[in-house]
Amino acid sequence: MRPTLALLALLALSPLTGCASDGQPWVELKGQRFVVEVADDHDERARGLMFRDQLPEGAGMLFVHDAERPLAYWMKNTRIPLDIFYFDASRKLVSVSRGVPACSLGDRCPPYPSDGPALYVLELNAGQANALGVAPGDTITFGPGIPERGAP
């Protein structure tokens, strides 16, 4: 009977000891962890968060580019207002576009450019930048499994 009780105790405690992201890729910004989908090829980056009606709280999408350069994102066919964070190869915040509205204008949706060269772009629900109090120079931390293309 004792081994069974010990096994049950371990099973009961396992959710408490596991990672909050349950093995999914994650990033951390200003002490807050976000589970992310990773878009690291052309097709995934082009599709992004298009046609989605919601983004769960605590979740986002991380875009990994092939080279550091000035970037501009737009909200074509995106139904969710977002904050768009641009990070350089050292994973330092270059700039953020806050509260970018959804856009259904297709190719007429306006671009939201970075203030300098960027390699990584993080999209989170609108309001997160203000809630976190981010500022240029803040660093993003990557969890396991996220491809790195620049200097860590």
Tab-separated table of C-alpha atoms in Angstrom:
chain	number	residue	atom	x	y	z
A	1	MET	CA	0.000	0.000	0.000
A	2	ARG	CA	2.860	2.378	0.757
A	3	PRO	CA	4.325	2.362	-2.821
A	4	THR	CA	0.891	3.174	-4.218
A	5	LEU	CA	0.501	6.132	-1.871
A	6	ALA	CA	3.968	7.387	-2.774
A	7	LEU	CA	3.169	7.106	-6.482
A	8	LEU	CA	-0.126	8.942	-6.027
A	9	ALA	CA	1.649	11.689	-4.087
A	10	LEU	CA	4.211	12.090	-6.864
A	11	LEU	CA	1.512	12.218	-9.527
A	12	ALA	CA	-0.448	14.769	-7.548
A	13	LEU	CA	2.605	16.995	-7.162
A	14	SER	CA	3.868	16.695	-10.755
A	15	PRO	CA	1.780	19.584	-12.140
A	16	LEU	CA	3.239	21.823	-9.433
A	17	THR	CA	6.811	20.967	-10.270
A	18	GLY	CA	6.433	21.149	-14.057
A	19	CYS	CA	7.198	24.224	-16.152
A	20	ALA	CA	4.232	26.548	-16.555
A	21	SER	CA	4.747	26.378	-20.328
A	22	ASP	CA	4.331	22.550	-20.359
A	23	GLY	CA	7.288	22.076	-22.687
A	24	GLN	CA	6.127	24.746	-25.134
A	25	PRO	CA	8.583	27.435	-26.265
A	26	TRP	CA	8.595	30.510	-24.045
A	27	VAL	CA	10.175	33.926	-23.686
A	28	GLU	CA	10.554	36.089	-20.623
A	29	LEU	CA	10.333	39.875	-20.625
A	30	LYS	CA	10.516	42.045	-17.497
A	31	GLY	CA	10.081	38.941	-15.314
A	32	GLN	CA	6.918	37.816	-17.107
A	33	ARG	CA	6.938	34.527	-19.013
A	34	PHE	CA	4.925	34.110	-22.227
A	35	VAL	CA	4.298	30.854	-24.071
A	36	VAL	CA	5.040	31.562	-27.746
A	37	GLU	CA	4.501	30.093	-31.142
A	38	VAL	CA	7.712	30.445	-33.119
A	39	ALA	CA	7.611	31.702	-36.706
A	40	ASP	CA	11.113	31.126	-38.059
A	41	ASP	CA	10.620	30.621	-41.786
A	42	HIS	CA	9.193	32.840	-44.516
A	43	ASP	CA	5.739	31.212	-44.695
A	44	GLU	CA	5.247	31.191	-40.913
A	45	ARG	CA	6.341	34.841	-40.637
A	46	ALA	CA	4.037	35.853	-43.522
A	47	ARG	CA	1.021	34.112	-41.921
A	48	GLY	CA	1.717	35.297	-38.378
A	49	LEU	CA	-1.458	35.763	-36.364
A	50	MET	CA	-3.739	36.324	-39.358
A	51	PHE	CA	-7.389	35.270	-39.121
A	52	ARG	CA	-7.300	34.508	-35.406
A	53	ASP	CA	-10.081	35.785	-33.184
A	54	GLN	CA	-8.086	35.712	-29.956
A	55	LEU	CA	-4.673	35.265	-28.418
A	56	PRO	CA	-4.774	33.595	-24.997
A	57	GLU	CA	-3.537	35.629	-22.050
A	58	GLY	CA	0.112	34.871	-21.399
A	59	ALA	CA	0.703	33.806	-25.011
A	60	GLY	CA	2.276	35.391	-28.058
A	61	MET	CA	4.159	34.808	-31.277
A	62	LEU	CA	7.911	35.181	-31.702
A	63	PHE	CA	9.182	35.893	-35.210
A	64	VAL	CA	12.789	34.896	-35.840
A	65	HIS	CA	14.338	36.539	-38.901
A	66	ASP	CA	17.351	35.417	-40.919
A	67	ALA	CA	19.292	38.679	-40.572
A	68	GLU	CA	19.201	41.799	-38.416
A	69	ARG	CA	17.769	44.765	-40.349
A	70	PRO	CA	15.104	47.465	-40.046
A	71	LEU	CA	11.736	45.706	-40.012
A	72	ALA	CA	8.143	46.811	-40.474
A	73	TYR	CA	5.142	44.722	-39.502
A	74	TRP	CA	1.559	45.224	-40.513
A	75	MET	CA	-1.753	43.873	-39.349
A	76	LYS	CA	-3.117	42.509	-42.645
A	77	ASN	CA	-6.037	40.174	-41.849
A	78	THR	CA	-5.200	40.363	-38.149
A	79	ARG	CA	-8.272	40.532	-35.932
A	80	ILE	CA	-6.507	41.010	-32.593
A	81	PRO	CA	-5.077	44.351	-31.363
A	82	LEU	CA	-1.410	43.751	-30.555
A	83	ASP	CA	1.767	45.221	-29.108
A	84	ILE	CA	4.718	44.609	-31.450
A	85	PHE	CA	8.159	44.401	-29.813
A	86	TYR	CA	11.342	44.622	-31.936
A	87	PHE	CA	14.589	43.113	-30.548
A	88	ASP	CA	18.119	43.216	-31.967
A	89	ALA	CA	20.593	40.342	-32.292
A	90	SER	CA	21.628	40.832	-28.638
A	91	ARG	CA	17.955	40.444	-27.684
A	92	LYS	CA	17.683	44.050	-26.522
A	93	LEU	CA	14.442	45.922	-27.156
A	94	VAL	CA	14.877	48.347	-30.054
A	95	SER	CA	11.322	49.693	-30.078
A	96	VAL	CA	7.705	48.768	-29.486
A	97	SER	CA	4.509	49.650	-31.336
A	98	ARG	CA	1.818	49.808	-28.670
A	99	GLY	CA	-1.862	49.072	-29.135
A	100	VAL	CA	-1.701	48.381	-32.853
A	101	PRO	CA	-5.313	47.968	-33.988
A	102	ALA	CA	-6.702	45.045	-35.966
A	103	CYS	CA	-6.893	45.704	-39.708
A	104	SER	CA	-9.249	44.353	-42.348
A	105	LEU	CA	-8.026	46.612	-45.180
A	106	GLY	CA	-5.840	43.931	-46.773
A	107	ASP	CA	-2.846	45.443	-48.542
A	108	ARG	CA	-3.879	48.938	-47.389
A	109	CYS	CA	-3.099	48.182	-43.731
A	110	PRO	CA	-0.383	50.581	-42.501
A	111	PRO	CA	3.110	49.353	-41.577
A	112	TYR	CA	4.592	49.675	-38.083
A	113	PRO	CA	8.392	49.998	-38.476
A	114	SER	CA	11.119	49.314	-35.948
A	115	ASP	CA	13.226	52.248	-34.774
A	116	GLY	CA	16.404	50.384	-35.754
A	117	PRO	CA	17.709	47.035	-36.962
A	118	ALA	CA	15.927	44.044	-35.413
A	119	LEU	CA	16.236	40.275	-35.615
A	120	TYR	CA	13.379	39.117	-33.374
A	121	VAL	CA	9.806	40.378	-33.169
A	122	LEU	CA	7.413	39.492	-30.370
A	123	GLU	CA	3.676	40.029	-30.717
A	124	LEU	CA	1.551	40.067	-27.562
A	125	ASN	CA	-1.970	41.200	-26.790
A	126	ALA	CA	-2.346	44.977	-26.834
A	127	GLY	CA	-1.666	46.531	-23.440
A	128	GLN	CA	1.178	44.211	-22.427
A	129	ALA	CA	3.902	46.777	-23.184
A	130	ASN	CA	2.304	49.261	-20.786
A	131	ALA	CA	1.545	46.591	-18.184
A	132	LEU	CA	5.193	45.439	-18.240
A	133	GLY	CA	6.619	48.959	-18.345
A	134	VAL	CA	9.062	48.108	-21.125
A	135	ALA	CA	11.677	50.525	-22.423
A	136	PRO	CA	14.313	50.377	-25.162
A	137	GLY	CA	17.272	48.319	-23.980
A	138	ASP	CA	15.190	45.808	-22.000
A	139	THR	CA	16.312	42.250	-22.689
A	140	ILE	CA	14.230	39.259	-23.706
A	141	THR	CA	15.188	35.790	-22.453
A	142	PHE	CA	14.541	32.706	-24.577
A	143	GLY	CA	13.535	29.346	-23.211
A	144	PRO	CA	14.830	26.083	-24.686
A	145	GLY	CA	14.057	25.321	-28.315
A	146	ILE	CA	13.941	28.857	-29.675
A	147	PRO	CA	16.311	29.309	-32.624
A	148	GLU	CA	18.947	31.966	-32.069
A	149	ARG	CA	20.448	33.778	-35.002
A	150	GLY	CA	22.486	36.521	-33.355
A	151	ALA	CA	24.722	37.100	-30.375
A	152	PRO	CA	23.065	35.720	-27.185
